[in-house]
Tab-separated table of C-alpha atoms in Angstrom:
chain	number	residue	atom	x	y	z
R	982	MET	CA	11.834	141.880	-35.407
R	983	ILE	CA	12.068	144.478	-32.662
R	984	THR	CA	15.456	145.373	-31.199
R	985	LEU	CA	14.984	146.905	-27.761
R	986	SER	CA	17.863	148.947	-26.351
R	987	LEU	CA	17.735	149.428	-22.580
R	988	ILE	CA	19.856	152.546	-22.254
R	989	GLY	CA	21.289	153.407	-18.857
R	990	ILE	CA	21.199	157.198	-18.544
R	991	GLY	CA	22.702	157.694	-15.106
R	992	THR	CA	21.082	159.943	-12.511
R	993	GLY	CA	19.915	162.929	-14.488
R	994	ASN	CA	23.252	164.598	-15.181
R	995	LEU	CA	23.971	165.036	-18.888
R	996	ASP	CA	27.688	164.654	-18.205
R	997	HIS	CA	27.071	161.122	-16.896
R	998	VAL	CA	25.564	159.816	-20.136
R	999	THR	CA	28.075	157.628	-21.972
R	1000	LEU	CA	29.010	157.847	-25.651
R	1001	ALA	CA	27.526	154.370	-26.101
R	1002	ALA	CA	24.211	155.657	-24.753
R	1003	VAL	CA	24.296	158.586	-27.193
R	1004	ARG	CA	24.900	156.211	-30.102
R	1005	ALA	CA	22.043	153.963	-28.979
R	1006	LEU	CA	19.661	156.911	-28.728
R	1007	ASN	CA	20.520	158.092	-32.211
R	1008	SER	CA	20.144	154.636	-33.747
R	1009	ALA	CA	16.605	154.176	-32.380
R	1010	ASP	CA	13.563	154.453	-34.624
R	1011	LEU	CA	11.338	154.906	-31.578
R	1012	ILE	CA	12.040	156.148	-28.049
R	1013	LEU	CA	9.464	155.423	-25.351
R	1014	LEU	CA	9.269	157.872	-22.447
R	1015	PRO	CA	7.233	156.816	-19.390
R	1016	ARG	CA	5.163	159.356	-17.482
R	1017	LYS	CA	4.906	158.606	-13.756
R	1018	GLY	CA	2.370	161.219	-12.750
R	1019	GLU	CA	2.561	164.910	-11.947
R	1020	ALA	CA	4.456	164.370	-8.686
R	1021	LYS	CA	7.377	162.831	-10.594
R	1022	SER	CA	7.265	165.095	-13.634
R	1023	ASP	CA	10.959	165.937	-13.099
R	1024	LEU	CA	11.854	162.429	-14.255
R	1025	ILE	CA	10.223	162.708	-17.661
R	1026	ASP	CA	11.422	166.304	-17.994
R	1027	LEU	CA	14.998	165.051	-17.646
R	1028	ARG	CA	14.382	162.333	-20.225
R	1029	ARG	CA	12.940	164.930	-22.598
R	1030	LEU	CA	16.014	167.103	-22.037
R	1031	LEU	CA	18.319	164.198	-22.842
R	1032	CYS	CA	16.497	163.585	-26.108
R	1033	GLU	CA	16.564	167.283	-26.960
R	1034	ARG	CA	20.283	167.627	-26.264
R	1035	LEU	CA	21.585	164.282	-27.507
R	1036	LEU	CA	19.564	163.453	-30.630
R	1037	GLU	CA	21.418	164.682	-33.684
R	1038	GLU	CA	19.850	166.917	-36.326
R	1039	PRO	CA	17.898	166.205	-38.366
R	1040	VAL	CA	15.968	164.206	-35.789
R	1041	THR	CA	14.260	161.225	-37.412
R	1042	THR	CA	13.597	159.270	-34.223
R	1043	LYS	CA	9.979	159.155	-33.124
R	1044	ILE	CA	9.464	159.995	-29.440
R	1045	VAL	CA	6.325	158.648	-27.778
R	1046	GLU	CA	5.281	159.351	-24.212
R	1047	PHE	CA	2.989	156.994	-22.326
R	1048	ASP	CA	1.475	156.717	-18.865
R	1049	LEU	CA	3.273	154.061	-16.854
R	1050	PRO	CA	0.819	151.666	-15.177
R	1051	SER	CA	0.675	152.188	-11.428
R	1052	ARG	CA	1.476	149.539	-8.849
R	1053	ASP	CA	-1.124	148.383	-6.356
R	1054	ASP	CA	0.518	148.939	-2.970
R	1055	HIS	CA	-2.282	147.280	-1.027
R	1056	ASN	CA	-1.612	143.663	-2.009
R	1057	ASP	CA	1.269	141.374	-1.116
R	1058	TYR	CA	4.406	143.167	-2.304
R	1059	LEU	CA	5.795	140.506	-4.640
R	1060	SER	CA	2.361	139.749	-6.064
R	1061	ALA	CA	1.723	143.453	-6.634
R	1062	VAL	CA	5.073	143.856	-8.416
R	1063	ASP	CA	4.357	140.806	-10.585
R	1064	ASP	CA	1.018	142.277	-11.696
R	1065	TRP	CA	2.642	145.650	-12.268
R	1066	HIS	CA	5.378	144.206	-14.478
R	1067	ALA	CA	2.764	142.336	-16.507
R	1068	ALA	CA	0.850	145.579	-17.077
R	1069	ILE	CA	4.013	147.403	-18.153
R	1070	ALA	CA	4.974	144.618	-20.562
R	1071	SER	CA	1.510	144.811	-22.098
R	1072	ALA	CA	1.843	148.588	-22.521
R	1073	TRP	CA	5.255	148.218	-24.175
R	1074	ALA	CA	3.982	145.559	-26.574
R	1075	GLN	CA	0.997	147.682	-27.567
R	1076	LEU	CA	3.198	150.720	-28.268
R	1077	MET	CA	5.653	148.679	-30.333
R	1078	ASP	CA	2.823	147.178	-32.393
R	1079	GLU	CA	1.277	150.585	-32.940
R	1080	HIS	CA	4.395	152.551	-33.857
R	1081	LEU	CA	6.697	149.876	-35.347
R	1082	PRO	CA	4.364	147.301	-36.917
R	1083	ASN	CA	7.105	146.160	-39.309
R	1084	GLY	CA	9.841	146.022	-36.693
R	1085	GLY	CA	12.713	148.366	-35.908
R	1086	ARG	CA	14.794	149.689	-33.037
R	1087	VAL	CA	13.234	150.870	-29.769
R	1088	GLY	CA	15.094	152.849	-27.116
R	1089	MET	CA	14.095	152.854	-23.442
R	1090	LEU	CA	15.888	155.365	-21.197
R	1091	VAL	CA	16.571	153.560	-17.931
R	1092	TRP	CA	17.387	155.544	-14.814
R	1093	GLY	CA	20.839	154.581	-13.557
R	1094	ASP	CA	21.729	151.168	-14.966
R	1095	PRO	CA	19.417	148.338	-16.115
R	1096	SER	CA	21.275	145.825	-13.931
R	1097	LEU	CA	20.809	147.366	-10.466
R	1098	TYR	CA	17.374	147.403	-8.832
R	1099	ASP	CA	15.661	148.048	-12.118
R	1100	SER	CA	13.146	145.652	-13.667
R	1101	SER	CA	13.384	146.561	-17.359
R	1102	LEU	CA	15.182	143.313	-18.188
R	1103	ARG	CA	12.558	141.262	-16.327
R	1104	ILE	CA	9.766	143.052	-18.160
R	1105	THR	CA	11.504	142.380	-21.478
R	1106	GLN	CA	11.586	138.670	-20.644
R	1107	ARG	CA	7.802	138.808	-20.302
R	1108	LEU	CA	7.526	140.094	-23.871
R	1109	ASN	CA	9.407	137.101	-25.229
R	1110	ALA	CA	7.492	134.717	-22.984
R	1111	ALA	CA	4.257	136.113	-24.436
R	1112	GLY	CA	5.438	135.330	-27.962
R	1113	LYS	CA	6.647	138.793	-29.010
R	1114	GLN	CA	10.143	138.312	-30.394
R	1115	VAL	CA	12.385	141.038	-29.028
R	1116	ASN	CA	16.149	141.221	-29.400
R	1117	VAL	CA	17.542	142.949	-26.311
R	1118	GLU	CA	20.583	145.197	-26.100
R	1119	VAL	CA	21.808	146.707	-22.830
R	1120	VAL	CA	23.805	149.927	-22.613
R	1121	PRO	CA	25.245	150.266	-19.099
R	1122	GLY	CA	24.870	153.516	-17.205
R	1123	ILE	CA	26.304	155.214	-14.138
R	1124	THR	CA	24.389	154.148	-11.030
R	1125	SER	CA	23.308	156.272	-8.078
R	1126	LEU	CA	25.606	154.144	-5.941
R	1127	GLN	CA	28.600	155.236	-8.022
R	1128	VAL	CA	27.549	158.880	-7.791
R	1129	LEU	CA	27.031	158.574	-4.026
R	1130	THR	CA	30.560	157.315	-3.398
R	1131	ALA	CA	32.026	159.835	-5.836
R	1132	GLU	CA	30.257	162.797	-4.243
R	1133	HIS	CA	31.219	161.708	-0.726
R	1134	LYS	CA	34.731	160.832	-1.956
R	1135	VAL	CA	34.793	157.397	-0.325
R	1136	PRO	CA	35.474	153.878	-1.649
R	1137	LEU	CA	32.497	151.553	-1.838
R	1138	ASN	CA	34.216	148.761	0.063
R	1139	ALA	CA	36.477	148.634	3.094
R	1140	LEU	CA	39.917	147.219	2.348
R	1141	ALA	CA	39.582	143.540	1.318
R	1142	GLU	CA	36.007	143.450	2.667
R	1143	PRO	CA	32.701	142.542	0.978
R	1144	VAL	CA	29.794	144.889	0.283
R	1145	GLN	CA	26.106	144.014	0.573
R	1146	ILE	CA	23.636	145.896	-1.649
R	1147	THR	CA	20.125	145.625	-0.266
R	1148	THR	CA	16.807	147.443	0.095
R	1149	GLY	CA	15.281	149.410	2.913
R	1150	ARG	CA	12.610	146.748	3.274
R	1151	ARG	CA	15.183	143.975	3.798
R	1152	LEU	CA	17.228	146.084	6.196
R	1153	ARG	CA	14.142	146.630	8.349
R	1154	GLU	CA	13.163	142.964	8.262
R	1155	ARG	CA	16.584	141.329	8.703
R	1156	GLY	CA	18.927	143.917	10.144
R	1157	TRP	CA	22.606	144.144	9.270
R	1158	PRO	CA	23.545	141.475	6.683
R	1159	ASN	CA	25.914	138.786	7.929
R	1160	ASP	CA	29.592	139.136	6.987
R	1161	ALA	CA	29.162	142.571	5.389
R	1162	ALA	CA	31.486	145.348	6.510
R	1163	THR	CA	29.654	147.825	4.295
R	1164	VAL	CA	25.978	147.957	3.330
R	1165	ALA	CA	24.518	149.993	0.460
R	1166	VAL	CA	20.783	150.594	0.809
R	1167	MET	CA	18.455	151.433	-2.077
R	1168	LEU	CA	14.665	151.753	-2.434
R	1169	ASP	CA	14.160	152.835	1.169
R	1170	SER	CA	10.752	154.367	1.778
R	1171	GLY	CA	12.393	156.286	4.595
R	1172	GLY	CA	14.497	155.718	7.685
R	1173	ALA	CA	15.252	151.990	7.629
R	1174	PHE	CA	18.624	152.854	9.169
R	1175	THR	CA	16.831	153.830	12.388
R	1176	THR	CA	16.480	150.108	13.136
R	1177	LEU	CA	20.284	149.749	13.507
R	1178	PRO	CA	22.480	150.395	16.547
R	1179	PHE	CA	23.615	154.020	16.409
R	1180	ASP	CA	26.816	153.811	18.408
R	1181	ASP	CA	29.071	152.143	15.823
R	1182	THR	CA	27.469	152.868	12.445
R	1183	TYR	CA	28.542	155.572	9.983
R	1184	ILE	CA	26.306	156.740	7.123
R	1185	TRP	CA	26.882	158.497	3.827
R	1186	TRP	CA	23.453	159.631	2.558
R	1187	GLY	CA	22.472	161.336	-0.677
R	1188	ALA	CA	19.264	162.426	-2.416
R	1189	TYR	CA	18.640	163.515	-6.034
R	1190	LEU	CA	22.178	162.470	-6.885
R	1191	GLY	CA	23.548	164.023	-10.049
R	1192	MET	CA	20.755	166.608	-10.171
R	1193	ASP	CA	20.907	170.328	-9.399
R	1194	LYS	CA	18.972	169.706	-6.151
R	1195	GLN	CA	21.421	167.095	-4.885
R	1196	CYS	CA	21.705	166.869	-1.091
R	1197	LEU	CA	24.426	165.061	0.902
R	1198	ILE	CA	24.760	164.263	4.617
R	1199	LYS	CA	27.323	162.085	6.359
R	1200	GLY	CA	28.283	161.197	9.917
R	1201	TRP	CA	27.737	158.773	12.760
R	1202	LEU	CA	24.118	157.683	12.943
R	1203	SER	CA	23.962	158.866	16.544
R	1204	GLU	CA	24.709	162.397	15.295
R	1205	VAL	CA	22.937	162.705	11.914
R	1206	CYS	CA	19.992	160.287	12.023
R	1207	ASP	CA	17.397	162.916	12.974
R	1208	GLN	CA	18.918	165.411	10.541
R	1209	ILE	CA	18.548	162.987	7.627
R	1210	ILE	CA	14.958	162.092	8.543
R	1211	GLN	CA	13.987	165.774	8.800
R	1212	ARG	CA	15.818	166.833	5.642
R	1213	ARG	CA	14.351	163.943	3.663
R	1214	ALA	CA	10.814	164.919	4.689
R	1215	GLU	CA	11.460	168.571	3.758
R	1216	LEU	CA	12.799	167.629	0.331
R	1217	ARG	CA	9.914	165.296	-0.385
R	1218	ASP	CA	7.403	167.994	0.571
R	1219	THR	CA	9.188	170.539	-1.614
R	1220	HIS	CA	9.579	168.411	-4.740
R	1221	GLY	CA	6.684	165.953	-4.395
R	1222	TRP	CA	8.989	162.940	-4.713
R	1223	ILE	CA	12.414	161.789	-3.590
R	1224	MET	CA	15.133	159.388	-4.686
R	1225	ASP	CA	17.785	158.696	-2.072
R	1226	ILE	CA	20.418	156.096	-1.308
R	1227	TYR	CA	22.952	155.578	1.445
R	1228	LEU	CA	26.037	153.660	2.414
R	1229	LEU	CA	26.515	152.262	5.920
R	1230	ALA	CA	29.718	151.045	7.531
R	1231	LYS	CA	31.071	149.970	10.880
R	1232	LYS	CA	34.540	151.236	11.798
R	1233	PRO	CA	34.703	153.042	8.428
R	1234	GLU	CA	37.634	154.507	6.558
R	1235	LYS	CA	36.260	158.053	6.636
């Protein structure tokens, strides 16, 4: 039997890794580290650093790196994601069979938390559906949304008001969600907030949260929209990739 620990590791800051995550790392027989190409080499470098700093001596855990299958961006989005998840599940199963043929504990280091816009749990379900018996454990981690509000020193929600967490794609397609005083936007390919009215919307934006290259901008959209778009493009050109997230509010408690 394989026990798979999905370990939330936060946003790249060693100080954000919980004691439970450290215990899970050290109890693993095998840790799988995904490579996402040269442009995103920072992500695997941070995972390597976590293993180097947090695994206790003598290190008996086997660390295996693998190339993460790429997603076809030319097909229908949901269909492309479905195919992508199937390919990842197949890669995981092959690595488990190769390195733990008699069973054991596998650790997967999940950026942020496995529960929030991450598909590790869905991919794990595919393993069981395909007949590979996997016992799943989840270790929660600090999310980029938590780091965003902490760094900007603002509450996530307005007083007694709901919050909508959505994606850049949905914000572009559907606009401001009904009945939400505050909207948190993740997985934006860039500038979905430009589709909103500027005159009454405030934004707290952050990129590379928790990392040494963290960047923060806040203000009324009418004043900072162009600044965010320009800064985002500069950062992406400099680093070859970008992770950003933002919080939007109308009549905010600034």
